[in-house]
Short mmCIF file of C-alpha atoms and ligand atoms in Angstrom, two decimals:
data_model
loop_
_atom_site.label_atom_id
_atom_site.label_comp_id
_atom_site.label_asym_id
_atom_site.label_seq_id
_atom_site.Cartn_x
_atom_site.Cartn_y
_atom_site.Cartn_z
CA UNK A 1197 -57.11 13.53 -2.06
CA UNK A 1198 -54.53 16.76 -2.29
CA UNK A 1199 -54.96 18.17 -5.76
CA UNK A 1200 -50.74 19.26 -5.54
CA UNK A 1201 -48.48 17.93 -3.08
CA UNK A 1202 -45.85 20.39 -2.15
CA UNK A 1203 -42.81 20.58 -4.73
CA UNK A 1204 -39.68 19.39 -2.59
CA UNK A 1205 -36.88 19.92 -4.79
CA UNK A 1206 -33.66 17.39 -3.90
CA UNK A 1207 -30.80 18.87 -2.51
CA UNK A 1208 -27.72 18.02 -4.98
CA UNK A 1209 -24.86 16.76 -2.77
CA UNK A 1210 -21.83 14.68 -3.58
CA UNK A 1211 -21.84 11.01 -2.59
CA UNK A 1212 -17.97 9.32 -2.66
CA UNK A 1213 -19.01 5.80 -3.69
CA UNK A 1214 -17.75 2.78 -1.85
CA UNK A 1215 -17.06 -0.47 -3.46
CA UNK A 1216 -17.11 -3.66 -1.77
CA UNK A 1217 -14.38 -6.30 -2.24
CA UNK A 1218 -15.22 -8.62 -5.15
CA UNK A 1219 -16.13 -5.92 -8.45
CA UNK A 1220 -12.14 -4.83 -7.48
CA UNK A 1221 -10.07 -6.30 -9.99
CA UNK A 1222 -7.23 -6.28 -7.90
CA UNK A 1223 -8.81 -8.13 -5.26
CA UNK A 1224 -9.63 -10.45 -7.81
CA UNK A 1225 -5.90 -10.56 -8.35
CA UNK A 1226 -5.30 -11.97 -5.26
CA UNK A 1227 -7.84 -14.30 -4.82
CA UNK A 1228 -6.56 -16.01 -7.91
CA UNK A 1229 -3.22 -15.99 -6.84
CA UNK A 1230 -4.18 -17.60 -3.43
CA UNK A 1231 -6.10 -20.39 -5.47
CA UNK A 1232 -3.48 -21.38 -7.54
CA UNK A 1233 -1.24 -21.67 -4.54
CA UNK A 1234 -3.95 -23.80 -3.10
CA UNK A 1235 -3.65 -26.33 -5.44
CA UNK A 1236 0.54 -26.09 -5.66
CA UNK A 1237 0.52 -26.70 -1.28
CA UNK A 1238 -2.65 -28.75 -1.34
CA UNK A 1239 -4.42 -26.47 0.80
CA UNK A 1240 -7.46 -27.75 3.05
CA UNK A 1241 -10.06 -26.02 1.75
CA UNK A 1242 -11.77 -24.90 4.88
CA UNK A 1243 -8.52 -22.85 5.85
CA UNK A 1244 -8.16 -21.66 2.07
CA UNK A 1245 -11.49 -20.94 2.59
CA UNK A 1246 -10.70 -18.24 5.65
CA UNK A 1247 -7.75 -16.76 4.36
CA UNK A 1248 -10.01 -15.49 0.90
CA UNK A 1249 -11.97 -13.67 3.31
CA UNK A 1250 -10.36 -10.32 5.25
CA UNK A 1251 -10.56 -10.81 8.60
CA UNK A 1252 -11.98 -7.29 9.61
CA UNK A 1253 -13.08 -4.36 7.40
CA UNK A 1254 -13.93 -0.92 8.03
CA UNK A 1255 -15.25 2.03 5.95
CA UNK A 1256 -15.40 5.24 7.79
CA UNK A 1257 -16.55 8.65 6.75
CA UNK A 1258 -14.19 11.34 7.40
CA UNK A 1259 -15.76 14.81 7.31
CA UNK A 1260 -12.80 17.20 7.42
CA UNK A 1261 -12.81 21.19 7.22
CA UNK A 1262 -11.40 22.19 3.89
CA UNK A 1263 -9.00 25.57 4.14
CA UNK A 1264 -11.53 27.29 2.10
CA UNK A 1265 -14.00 26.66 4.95
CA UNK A 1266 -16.41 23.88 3.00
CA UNK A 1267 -16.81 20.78 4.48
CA UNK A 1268 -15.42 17.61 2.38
CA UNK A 1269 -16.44 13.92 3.19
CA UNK A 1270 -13.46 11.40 2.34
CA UNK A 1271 -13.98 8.01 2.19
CA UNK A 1272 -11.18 5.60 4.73
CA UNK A 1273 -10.78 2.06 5.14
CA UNK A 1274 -8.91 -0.06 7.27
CA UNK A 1275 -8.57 -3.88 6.31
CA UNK A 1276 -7.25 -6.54 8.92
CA UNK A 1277 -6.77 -9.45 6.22
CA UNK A 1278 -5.62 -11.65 8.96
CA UNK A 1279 -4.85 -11.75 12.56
CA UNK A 1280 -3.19 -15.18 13.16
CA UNK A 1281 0.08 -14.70 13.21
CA UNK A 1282 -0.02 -11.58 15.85
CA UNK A 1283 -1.10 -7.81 15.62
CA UNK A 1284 -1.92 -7.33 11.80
CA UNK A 1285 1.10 -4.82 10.07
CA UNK A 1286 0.23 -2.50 6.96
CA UNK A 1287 0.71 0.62 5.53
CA UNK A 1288 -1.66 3.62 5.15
CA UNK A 1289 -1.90 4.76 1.52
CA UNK A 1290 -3.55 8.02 0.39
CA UNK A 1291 -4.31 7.93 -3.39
CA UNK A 1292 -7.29 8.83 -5.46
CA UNK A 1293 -8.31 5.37 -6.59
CA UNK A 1294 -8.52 3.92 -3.49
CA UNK A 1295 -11.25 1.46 -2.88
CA UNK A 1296 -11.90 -1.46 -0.43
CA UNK A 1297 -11.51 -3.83 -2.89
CA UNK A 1298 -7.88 -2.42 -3.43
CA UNK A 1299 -6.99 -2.20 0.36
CA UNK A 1300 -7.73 -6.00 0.83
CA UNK A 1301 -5.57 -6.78 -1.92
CA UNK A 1302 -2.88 -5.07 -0.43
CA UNK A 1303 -3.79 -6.70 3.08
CA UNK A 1304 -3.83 -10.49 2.12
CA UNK A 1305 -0.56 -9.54 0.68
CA UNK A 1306 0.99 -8.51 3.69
CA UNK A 1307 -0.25 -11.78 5.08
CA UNK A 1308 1.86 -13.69 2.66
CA UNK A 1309 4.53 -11.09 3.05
CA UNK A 1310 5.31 -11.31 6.99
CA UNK A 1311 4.94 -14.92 6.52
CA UNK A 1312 7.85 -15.27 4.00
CA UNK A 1313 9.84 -13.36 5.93
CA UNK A 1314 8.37 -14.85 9.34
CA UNK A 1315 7.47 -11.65 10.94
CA UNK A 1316 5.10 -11.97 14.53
CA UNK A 1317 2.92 -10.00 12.12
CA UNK A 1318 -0.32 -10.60 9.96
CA UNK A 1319 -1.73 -8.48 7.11
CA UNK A 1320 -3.47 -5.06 7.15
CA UNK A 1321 -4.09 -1.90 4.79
CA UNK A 1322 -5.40 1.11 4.42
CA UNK A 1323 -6.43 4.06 2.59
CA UNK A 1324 -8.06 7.24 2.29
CA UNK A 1325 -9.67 8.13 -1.47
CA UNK A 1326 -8.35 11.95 -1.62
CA UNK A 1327 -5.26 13.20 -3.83
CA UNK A 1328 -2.63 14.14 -1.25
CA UNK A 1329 -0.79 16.47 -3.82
CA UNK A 1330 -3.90 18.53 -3.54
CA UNK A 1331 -4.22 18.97 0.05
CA UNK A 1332 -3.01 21.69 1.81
CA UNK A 1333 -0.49 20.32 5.17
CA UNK A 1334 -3.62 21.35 7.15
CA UNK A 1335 -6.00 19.26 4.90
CA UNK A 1336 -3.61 16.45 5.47
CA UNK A 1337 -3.53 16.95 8.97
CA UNK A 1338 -6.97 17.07 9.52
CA UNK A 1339 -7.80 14.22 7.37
CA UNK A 1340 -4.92 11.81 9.54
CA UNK A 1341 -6.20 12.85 12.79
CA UNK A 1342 -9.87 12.38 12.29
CA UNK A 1343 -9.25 8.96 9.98
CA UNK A 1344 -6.95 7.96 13.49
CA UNK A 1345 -10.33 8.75 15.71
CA UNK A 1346 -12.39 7.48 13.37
CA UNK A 1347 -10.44 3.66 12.93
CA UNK A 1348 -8.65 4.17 16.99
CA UNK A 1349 -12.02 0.59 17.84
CA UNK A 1350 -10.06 -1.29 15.77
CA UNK A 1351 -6.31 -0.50 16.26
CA UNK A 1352 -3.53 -0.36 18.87
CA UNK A 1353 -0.06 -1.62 19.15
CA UNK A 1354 -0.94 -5.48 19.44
CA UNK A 1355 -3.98 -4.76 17.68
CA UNK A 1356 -3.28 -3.29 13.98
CA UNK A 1357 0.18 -1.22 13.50
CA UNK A 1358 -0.02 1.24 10.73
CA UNK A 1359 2.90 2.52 8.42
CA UNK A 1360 3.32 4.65 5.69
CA UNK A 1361 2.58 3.52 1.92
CA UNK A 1362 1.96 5.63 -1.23
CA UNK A 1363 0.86 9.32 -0.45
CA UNK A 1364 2.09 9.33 3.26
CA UNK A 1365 5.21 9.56 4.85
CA UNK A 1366 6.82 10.35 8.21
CA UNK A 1367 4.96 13.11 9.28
CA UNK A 1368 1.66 11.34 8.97
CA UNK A 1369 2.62 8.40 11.03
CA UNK A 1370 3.62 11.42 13.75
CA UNK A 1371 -0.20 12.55 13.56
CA UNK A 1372 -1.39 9.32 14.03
CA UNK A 1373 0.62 8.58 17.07
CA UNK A 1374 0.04 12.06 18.38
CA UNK A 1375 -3.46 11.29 17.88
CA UNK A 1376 -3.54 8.10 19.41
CA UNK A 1377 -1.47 8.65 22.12
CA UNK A 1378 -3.69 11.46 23.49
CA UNK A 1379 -6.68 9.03 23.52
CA UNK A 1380 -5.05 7.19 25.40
CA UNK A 1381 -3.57 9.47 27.94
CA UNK A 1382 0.31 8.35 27.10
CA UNK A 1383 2.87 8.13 24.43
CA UNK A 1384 2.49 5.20 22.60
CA UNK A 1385 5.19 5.10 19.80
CA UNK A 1386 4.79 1.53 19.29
CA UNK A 1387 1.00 2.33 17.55
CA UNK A 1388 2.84 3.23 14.01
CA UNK A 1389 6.29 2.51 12.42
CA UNK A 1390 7.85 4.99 9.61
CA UNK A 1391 7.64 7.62 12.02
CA UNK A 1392 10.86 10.18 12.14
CA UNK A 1393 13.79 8.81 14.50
CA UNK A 1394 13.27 12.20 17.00
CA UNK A 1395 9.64 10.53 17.50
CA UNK A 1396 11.31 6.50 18.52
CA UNK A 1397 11.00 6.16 14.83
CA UNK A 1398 13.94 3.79 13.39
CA UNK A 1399 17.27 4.73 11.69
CA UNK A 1400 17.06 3.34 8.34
CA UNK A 1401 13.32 2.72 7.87
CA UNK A 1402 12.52 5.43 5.21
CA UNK A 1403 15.31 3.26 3.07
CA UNK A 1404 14.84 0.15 4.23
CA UNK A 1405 11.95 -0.91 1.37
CA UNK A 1406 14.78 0.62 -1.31
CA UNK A 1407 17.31 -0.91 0.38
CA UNK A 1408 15.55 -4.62 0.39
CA UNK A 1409 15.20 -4.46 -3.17
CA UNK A 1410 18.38 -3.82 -3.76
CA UNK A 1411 19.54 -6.82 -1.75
CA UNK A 1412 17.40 -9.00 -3.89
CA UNK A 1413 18.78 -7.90 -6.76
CA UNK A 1414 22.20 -8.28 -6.07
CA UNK A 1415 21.15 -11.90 -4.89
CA UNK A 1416 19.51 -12.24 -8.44
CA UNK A 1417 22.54 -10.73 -10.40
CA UNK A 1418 24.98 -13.07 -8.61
CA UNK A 1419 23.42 -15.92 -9.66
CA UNK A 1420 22.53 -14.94 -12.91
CA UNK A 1421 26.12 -14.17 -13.14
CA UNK A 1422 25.74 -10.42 -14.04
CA UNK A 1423 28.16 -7.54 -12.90
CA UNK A 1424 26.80 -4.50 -11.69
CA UNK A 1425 28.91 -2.16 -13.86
CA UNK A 1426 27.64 -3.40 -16.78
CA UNK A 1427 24.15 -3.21 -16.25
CA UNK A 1428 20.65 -0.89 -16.79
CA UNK A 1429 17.90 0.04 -14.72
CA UNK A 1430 14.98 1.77 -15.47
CA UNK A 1431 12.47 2.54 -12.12
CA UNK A 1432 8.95 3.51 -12.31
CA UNK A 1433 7.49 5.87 -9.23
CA UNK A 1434 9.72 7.99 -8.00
CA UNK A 1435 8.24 8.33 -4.49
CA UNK A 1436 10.03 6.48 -1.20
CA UNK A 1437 10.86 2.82 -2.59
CA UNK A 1438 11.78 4.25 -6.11
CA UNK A 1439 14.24 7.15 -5.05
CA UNK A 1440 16.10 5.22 -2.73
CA UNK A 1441 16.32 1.65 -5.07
CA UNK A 1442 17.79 4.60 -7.86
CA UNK A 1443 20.32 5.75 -5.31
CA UNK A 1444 21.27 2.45 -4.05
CA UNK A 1445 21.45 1.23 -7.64
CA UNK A 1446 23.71 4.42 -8.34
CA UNK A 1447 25.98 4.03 -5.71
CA UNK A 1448 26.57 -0.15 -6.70
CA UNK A 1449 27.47 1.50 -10.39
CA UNK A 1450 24.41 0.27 -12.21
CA UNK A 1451 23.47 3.14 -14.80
CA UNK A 1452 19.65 4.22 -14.54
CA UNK A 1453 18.87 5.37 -17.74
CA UNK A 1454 15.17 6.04 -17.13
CA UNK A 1455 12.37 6.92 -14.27
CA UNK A 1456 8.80 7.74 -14.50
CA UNK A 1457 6.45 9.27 -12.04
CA UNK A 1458 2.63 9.99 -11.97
CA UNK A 1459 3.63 12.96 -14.26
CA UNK A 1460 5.84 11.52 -17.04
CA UNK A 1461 8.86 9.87 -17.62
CA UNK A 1462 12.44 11.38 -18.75
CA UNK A 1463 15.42 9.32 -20.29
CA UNK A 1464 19.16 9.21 -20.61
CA UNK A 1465 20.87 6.39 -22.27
CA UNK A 1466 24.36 7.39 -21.22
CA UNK A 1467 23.07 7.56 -17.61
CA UNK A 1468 21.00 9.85 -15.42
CA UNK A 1469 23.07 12.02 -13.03
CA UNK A 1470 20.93 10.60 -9.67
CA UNK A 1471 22.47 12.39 -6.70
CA UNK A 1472 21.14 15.58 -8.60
CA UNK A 1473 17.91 13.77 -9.80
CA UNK A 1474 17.45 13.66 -5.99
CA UNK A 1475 17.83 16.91 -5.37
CA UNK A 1476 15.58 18.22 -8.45
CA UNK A 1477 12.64 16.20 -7.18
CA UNK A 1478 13.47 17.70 -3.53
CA UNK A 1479 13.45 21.08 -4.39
CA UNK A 1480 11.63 23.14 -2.97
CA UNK A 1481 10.71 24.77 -5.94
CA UNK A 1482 9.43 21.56 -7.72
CA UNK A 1483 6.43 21.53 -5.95
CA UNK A 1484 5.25 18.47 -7.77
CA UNK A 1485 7.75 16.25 -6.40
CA UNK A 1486 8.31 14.98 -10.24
CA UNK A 1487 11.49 13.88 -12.30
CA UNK A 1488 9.80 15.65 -15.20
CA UNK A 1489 11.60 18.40 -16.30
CA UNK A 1490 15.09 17.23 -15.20
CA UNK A 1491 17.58 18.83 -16.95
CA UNK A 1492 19.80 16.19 -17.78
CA UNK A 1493 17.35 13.64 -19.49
CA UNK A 1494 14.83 13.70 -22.35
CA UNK A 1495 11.52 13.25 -21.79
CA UNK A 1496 9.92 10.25 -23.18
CA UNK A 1497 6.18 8.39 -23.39
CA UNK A 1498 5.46 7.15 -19.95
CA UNK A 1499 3.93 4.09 -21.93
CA UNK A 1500 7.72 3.68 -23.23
CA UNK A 1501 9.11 3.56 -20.03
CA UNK A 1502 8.09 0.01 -18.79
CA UNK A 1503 9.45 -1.39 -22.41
CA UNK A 1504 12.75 0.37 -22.22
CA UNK A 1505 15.36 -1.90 -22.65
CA UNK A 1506 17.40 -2.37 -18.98
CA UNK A 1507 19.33 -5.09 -17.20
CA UNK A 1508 16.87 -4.39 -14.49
CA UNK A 1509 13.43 -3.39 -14.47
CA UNK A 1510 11.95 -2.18 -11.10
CA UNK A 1511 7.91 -0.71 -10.56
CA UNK A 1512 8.22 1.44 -7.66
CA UNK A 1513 4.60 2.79 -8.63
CA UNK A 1514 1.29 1.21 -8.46
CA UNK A 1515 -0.74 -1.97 -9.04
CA UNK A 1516 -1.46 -3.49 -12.13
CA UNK A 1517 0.40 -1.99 -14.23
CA UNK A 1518 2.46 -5.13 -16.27
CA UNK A 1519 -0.52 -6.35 -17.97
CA UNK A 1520 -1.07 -8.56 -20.75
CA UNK A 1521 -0.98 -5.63 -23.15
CA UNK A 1522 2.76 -4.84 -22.12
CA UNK A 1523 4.48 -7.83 -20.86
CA UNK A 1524 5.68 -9.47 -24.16
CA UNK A 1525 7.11 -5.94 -24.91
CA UNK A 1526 9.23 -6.01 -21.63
CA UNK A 1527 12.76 -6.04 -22.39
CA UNK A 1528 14.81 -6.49 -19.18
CA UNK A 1529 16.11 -9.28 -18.00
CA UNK A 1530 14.79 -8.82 -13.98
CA UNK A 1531 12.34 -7.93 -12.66
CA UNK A 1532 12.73 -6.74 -9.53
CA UNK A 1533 8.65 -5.70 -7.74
CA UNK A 1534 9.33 -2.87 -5.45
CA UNK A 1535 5.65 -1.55 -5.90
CA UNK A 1536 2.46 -4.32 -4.58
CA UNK A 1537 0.75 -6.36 -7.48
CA UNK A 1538 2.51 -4.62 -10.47
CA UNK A 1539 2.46 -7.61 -12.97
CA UNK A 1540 -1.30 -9.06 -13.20
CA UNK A 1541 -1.67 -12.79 -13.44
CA UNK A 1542 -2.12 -12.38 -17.71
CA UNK A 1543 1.26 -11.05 -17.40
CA UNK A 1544 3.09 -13.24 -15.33
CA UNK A 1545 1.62 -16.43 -18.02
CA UNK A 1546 3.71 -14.29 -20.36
CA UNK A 1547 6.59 -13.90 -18.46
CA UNK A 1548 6.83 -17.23 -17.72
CA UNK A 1549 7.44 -18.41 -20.99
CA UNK A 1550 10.30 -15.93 -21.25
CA UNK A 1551 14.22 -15.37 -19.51
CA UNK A 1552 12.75 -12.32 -17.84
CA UNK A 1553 13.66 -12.94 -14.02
CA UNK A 1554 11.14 -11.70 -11.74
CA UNK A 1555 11.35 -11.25 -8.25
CA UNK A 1556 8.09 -11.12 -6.92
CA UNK A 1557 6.40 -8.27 -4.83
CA UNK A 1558 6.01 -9.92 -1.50
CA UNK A 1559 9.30 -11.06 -1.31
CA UNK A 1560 11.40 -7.70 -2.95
CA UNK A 1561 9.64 -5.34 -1.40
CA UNK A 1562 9.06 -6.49 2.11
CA UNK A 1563 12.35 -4.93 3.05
CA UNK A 1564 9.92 -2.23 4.50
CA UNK A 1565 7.97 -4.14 6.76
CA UNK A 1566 10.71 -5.90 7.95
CA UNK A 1567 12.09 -2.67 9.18
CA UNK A 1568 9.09 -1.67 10.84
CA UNK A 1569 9.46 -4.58 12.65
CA UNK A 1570 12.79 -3.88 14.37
CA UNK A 1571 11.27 -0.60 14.63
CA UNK A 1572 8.40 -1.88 16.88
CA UNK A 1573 10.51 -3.80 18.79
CA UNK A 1574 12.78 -1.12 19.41
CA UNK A 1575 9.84 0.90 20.70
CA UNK A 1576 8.53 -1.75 22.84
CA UNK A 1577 11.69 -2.78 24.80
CA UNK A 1578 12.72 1.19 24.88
CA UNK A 1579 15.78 -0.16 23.33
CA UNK A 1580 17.01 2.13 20.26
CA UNK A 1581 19.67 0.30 17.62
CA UNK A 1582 22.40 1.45 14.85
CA UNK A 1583 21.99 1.95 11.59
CA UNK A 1584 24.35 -0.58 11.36
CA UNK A 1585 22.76 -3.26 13.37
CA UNK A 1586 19.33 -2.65 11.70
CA UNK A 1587 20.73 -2.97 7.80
CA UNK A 1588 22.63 -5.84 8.76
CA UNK A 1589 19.72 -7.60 10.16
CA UNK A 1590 17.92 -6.27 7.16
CA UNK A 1591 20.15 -7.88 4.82
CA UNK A 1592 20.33 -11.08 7.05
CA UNK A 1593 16.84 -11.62 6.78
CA UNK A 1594 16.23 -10.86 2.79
CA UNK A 1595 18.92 -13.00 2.18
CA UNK A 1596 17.63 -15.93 3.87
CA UNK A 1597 13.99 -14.88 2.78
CA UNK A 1598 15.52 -14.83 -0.60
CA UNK A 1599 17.49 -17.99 -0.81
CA UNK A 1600 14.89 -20.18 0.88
CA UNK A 1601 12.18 -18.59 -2.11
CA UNK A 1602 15.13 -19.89 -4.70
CA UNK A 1603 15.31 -23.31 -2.79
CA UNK A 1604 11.51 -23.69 -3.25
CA UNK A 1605 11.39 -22.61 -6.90
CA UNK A 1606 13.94 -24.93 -7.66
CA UNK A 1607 13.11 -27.88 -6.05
CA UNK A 1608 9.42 -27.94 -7.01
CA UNK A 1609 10.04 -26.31 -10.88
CA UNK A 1610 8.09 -23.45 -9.73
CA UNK A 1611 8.20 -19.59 -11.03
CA UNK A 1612 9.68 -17.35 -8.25
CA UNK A 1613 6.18 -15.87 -7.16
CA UNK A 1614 4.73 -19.51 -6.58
CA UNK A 1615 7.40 -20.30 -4.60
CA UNK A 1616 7.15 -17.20 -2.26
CA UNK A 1617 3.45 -17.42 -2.07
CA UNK A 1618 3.69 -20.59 -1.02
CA UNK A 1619 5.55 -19.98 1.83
CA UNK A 1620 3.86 -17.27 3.28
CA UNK A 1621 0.39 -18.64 2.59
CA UNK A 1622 1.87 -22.58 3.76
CA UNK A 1623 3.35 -20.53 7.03
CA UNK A 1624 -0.43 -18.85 7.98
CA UNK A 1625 -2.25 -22.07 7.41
CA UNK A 1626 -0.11 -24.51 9.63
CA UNK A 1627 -0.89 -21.61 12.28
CA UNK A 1628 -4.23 -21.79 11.56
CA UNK A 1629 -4.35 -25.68 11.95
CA UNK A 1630 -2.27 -25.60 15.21
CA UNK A 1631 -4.57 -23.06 16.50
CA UNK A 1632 -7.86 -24.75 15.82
CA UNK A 1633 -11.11 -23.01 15.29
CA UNK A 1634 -12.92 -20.88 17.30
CA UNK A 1635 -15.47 -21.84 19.30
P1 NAD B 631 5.18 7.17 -2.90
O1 NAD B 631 3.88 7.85 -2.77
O2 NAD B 631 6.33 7.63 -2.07
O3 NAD B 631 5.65 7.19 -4.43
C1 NAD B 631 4.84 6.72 -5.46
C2 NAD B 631 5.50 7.11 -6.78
O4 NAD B 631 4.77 6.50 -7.85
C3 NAD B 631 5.46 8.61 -7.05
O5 NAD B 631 6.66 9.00 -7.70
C4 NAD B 631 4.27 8.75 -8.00
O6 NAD B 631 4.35 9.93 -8.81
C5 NAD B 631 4.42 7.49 -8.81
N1 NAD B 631 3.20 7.07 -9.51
C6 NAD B 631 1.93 7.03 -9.04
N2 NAD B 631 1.08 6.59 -10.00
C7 NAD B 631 1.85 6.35 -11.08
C8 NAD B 631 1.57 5.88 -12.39
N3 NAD B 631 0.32 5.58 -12.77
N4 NAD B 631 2.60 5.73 -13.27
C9 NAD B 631 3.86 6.02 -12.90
N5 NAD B 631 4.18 6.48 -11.67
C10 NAD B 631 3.20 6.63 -10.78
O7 NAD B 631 4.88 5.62 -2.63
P2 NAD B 631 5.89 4.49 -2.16
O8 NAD B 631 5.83 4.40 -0.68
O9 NAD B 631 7.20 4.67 -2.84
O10 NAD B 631 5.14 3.20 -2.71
C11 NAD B 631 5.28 2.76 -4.06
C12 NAD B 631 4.86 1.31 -4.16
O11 NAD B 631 5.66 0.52 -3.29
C13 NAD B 631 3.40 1.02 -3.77
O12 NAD B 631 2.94 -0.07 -4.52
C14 NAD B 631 3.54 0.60 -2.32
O13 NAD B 631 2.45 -0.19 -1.87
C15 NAD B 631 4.82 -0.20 -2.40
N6 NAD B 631 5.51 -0.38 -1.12
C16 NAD B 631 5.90 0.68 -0.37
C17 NAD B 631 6.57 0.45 0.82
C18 NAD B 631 7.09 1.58 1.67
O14 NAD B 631 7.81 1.30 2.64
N7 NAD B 631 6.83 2.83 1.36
C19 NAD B 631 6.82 -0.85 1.27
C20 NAD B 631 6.42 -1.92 0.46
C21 NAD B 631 5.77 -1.66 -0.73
#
């Protein structure tokens, strides 16, 4: 026997961890949702059984050169909850608390969301686990191009059609068609919606989630019976859906007298000037991107924010964030989900027992993907249209999404989030019976 076997001494690297679907609490979120809505449609349980499982998952390492010349592993996934109803639709987010868990949430919700609003489309999602705000545009570029190669097996324009979702934008849908489209040896616009218009992107799109929550509210207001002019909003997340719902809110005459953003949150009860809110977060010079520090407003407790008294409350941020701690402190009197899964399932057994109005997620905020569906149309027939003719088919299409979620809720005594769940999950199942199972 050796007497000493050679000292090997480990060699310390970093390993990004990967979680798998079920120890994600907002997966767990969803999967409770879709059970109670089992039991409201009477759901067979062998297709209730399919759609609690994502279709298609993948986790992909994505080595990128940093600018400092180190090498960084990210961690992406791409989830294809579904893929009934026709190519799965999602967005791409980049956050740092991305996990698989978290992307599948966000994909069976896009199920139920082009199934509401009874898009050729079926539910997809991903992410990358970085912090976008501290990569360099070369870091970001990088990371898009390789995630593209590294996902291109399991997407394509009748496949899985990415968009853009919290921490990406317009440019990176451009580097993942560029990137695609070079794989395949020809321009392919139709791979990815949200890209900019000079790229067969569509006129309106970057609004369009903004916009669609906006039309819900109105819908809401009108039959509440409240005017505009003589209401409050206060909007968490200040990124694409917030902005725009501020300036669309704005320009109706509804006074915003508070926004928060991943940095803080600043008030001003006489009413935030938001054409030059806009601007401050545009600045150049703001390289943060953040409300905080806006001249015209005080800051306040980003805890504070959510409980703010309003006519209209709107979470333009993140998941999970009405919770059962909060939601008997809310004090608006909507609702209105622009961000995905902002009110848990605690909260909304709160809610329910009070006047506060909601208007769930998959339902306000699918204004977006409704857009990128003219948008990949468009880009399929070659066929470009107004900005007219895409808002009013926007509008056409919430409004009807809208009234037929009312009709539900109404006739059945359910809240406003059974009602739309039901429909989208009622509208993938009776394609799933039609279609049989395979073999
Ligand atoms: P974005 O990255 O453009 O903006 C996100 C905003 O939220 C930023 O202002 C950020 O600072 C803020 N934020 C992040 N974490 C926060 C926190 N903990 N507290 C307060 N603010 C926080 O993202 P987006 O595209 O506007 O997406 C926002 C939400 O809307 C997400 O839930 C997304 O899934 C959902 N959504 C987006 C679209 C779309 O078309 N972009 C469509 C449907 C739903």
């Amino acid at each position: 026997m050796p007497s000493s076997a050679p000292v090997v001494l480990a060699t310390p690297f970093k390993h990004p961890p990967v979680t798998l679907f079920d120890t994600s609490p907002t997966f767990q979120m969803a999967l409770q949702q879709l059970r109670t809505v089992a039991g409201i449609i009477n759901l067979d349980p062998g297709i209730a059984e399919r759609l609690s499982v994502p279709k298609r998952s993948m986790v992909v390492g994505i080595p990128i050169r940093m600018d400092d010349g180190s090498t960084h592993t990210f961690i992406g996934y791409r989830v294809q909850h579904s893929l009934t109803s026709g190519a799965s639709k999602g967005g791409l987010r980049y956050a740092p608390h991305v996990d698989l868990g978290e992307v599948a949430a966000l994909a069976m919700w896009m199920t139920w969301k082009c199934g509401i609003m009874n898009l050729p489309f079926a539910g997809a999602k991903g992410g990358v686990a970085c912090d976008p705000a501290a990569l360099s545009l070369g870091e970001k570029e990088r990371l898009t191009r390789r995630f593209t190669e590294e996902v291109q097996a399991i997407i394509g324009p009748r496949i899985d059609v990415m968009a853009p979702d919290m921490g990406t934008d317009e440019q990176t849908m451009a580097w993942i068609y560029d990137t695609y489209s070079m794989k395949i040896g020809y321009a392919c616009p139709e791979i990815v919606t949200g890209k900019p218009v000079e790229l067969g992107g569509c006129i309106g799109r970057r609004e369009a989630t903004g916009r669609g929550v906006v039309y819900c509210i109105r819908a809401a207001m009108e039959e509440l019976k409240i005017a505009l002019d003589q209401s409050t909003a206060v909007v968490q997340g200040f990124g694409n859906v917030g902005s725009v719902t501020c300036d669309e809110l704005h320009r109706l005459g509804v006074k915003v007298t508070a926004v928060g953003d991943r940095y803080g949150a600043i008030r001003n009860l006489k009413g935030l000037d938001v054409p030059a809110l806009l601007r401050y977060a545009a600045d150049e010079k703001n390289k943060r991107k953040t409300v905080v520090g806006f001249p015209g407003a005080e800051e306040i407790a980003p805890a504070d924010l959510l409980t703010t008294p309003c006519t209209i409350l709107v979470p333009a941020a993140m998941e999970r964030l009405i919770t059962a701690e909060n939601a008997s402190r809310l004090r608006c009197r909507i609702l209105a989900e622009g961000a995905n899964g902002p009110t848990t399932p605690e909260a909304d057994t709160i809610l329910a027992g009070s006047d506060v109005y909601i208007i769930p997620d998959v339902l306000c905020n699918a204004g977006g993907v409704t857009v990128s569906y003219f948008e990949w149309v468009q880009d399929i027939q070659q066929f470009m249209w107004s900005e007219e003719d895409v808002n009013n088919e926007l509008r056409k299409l919430m409004l009807n999404a809208f009234k037929r979620v009312r009709k539900l809720a109404i006739e059945r005594n359910l809240t406003n989030r059974m009602a739309a769940l039901s429909l989208g999950v009622q509208k993938v199942a009776n394609e799933k019976a039609k279609r049989g199972l395979f073999p």
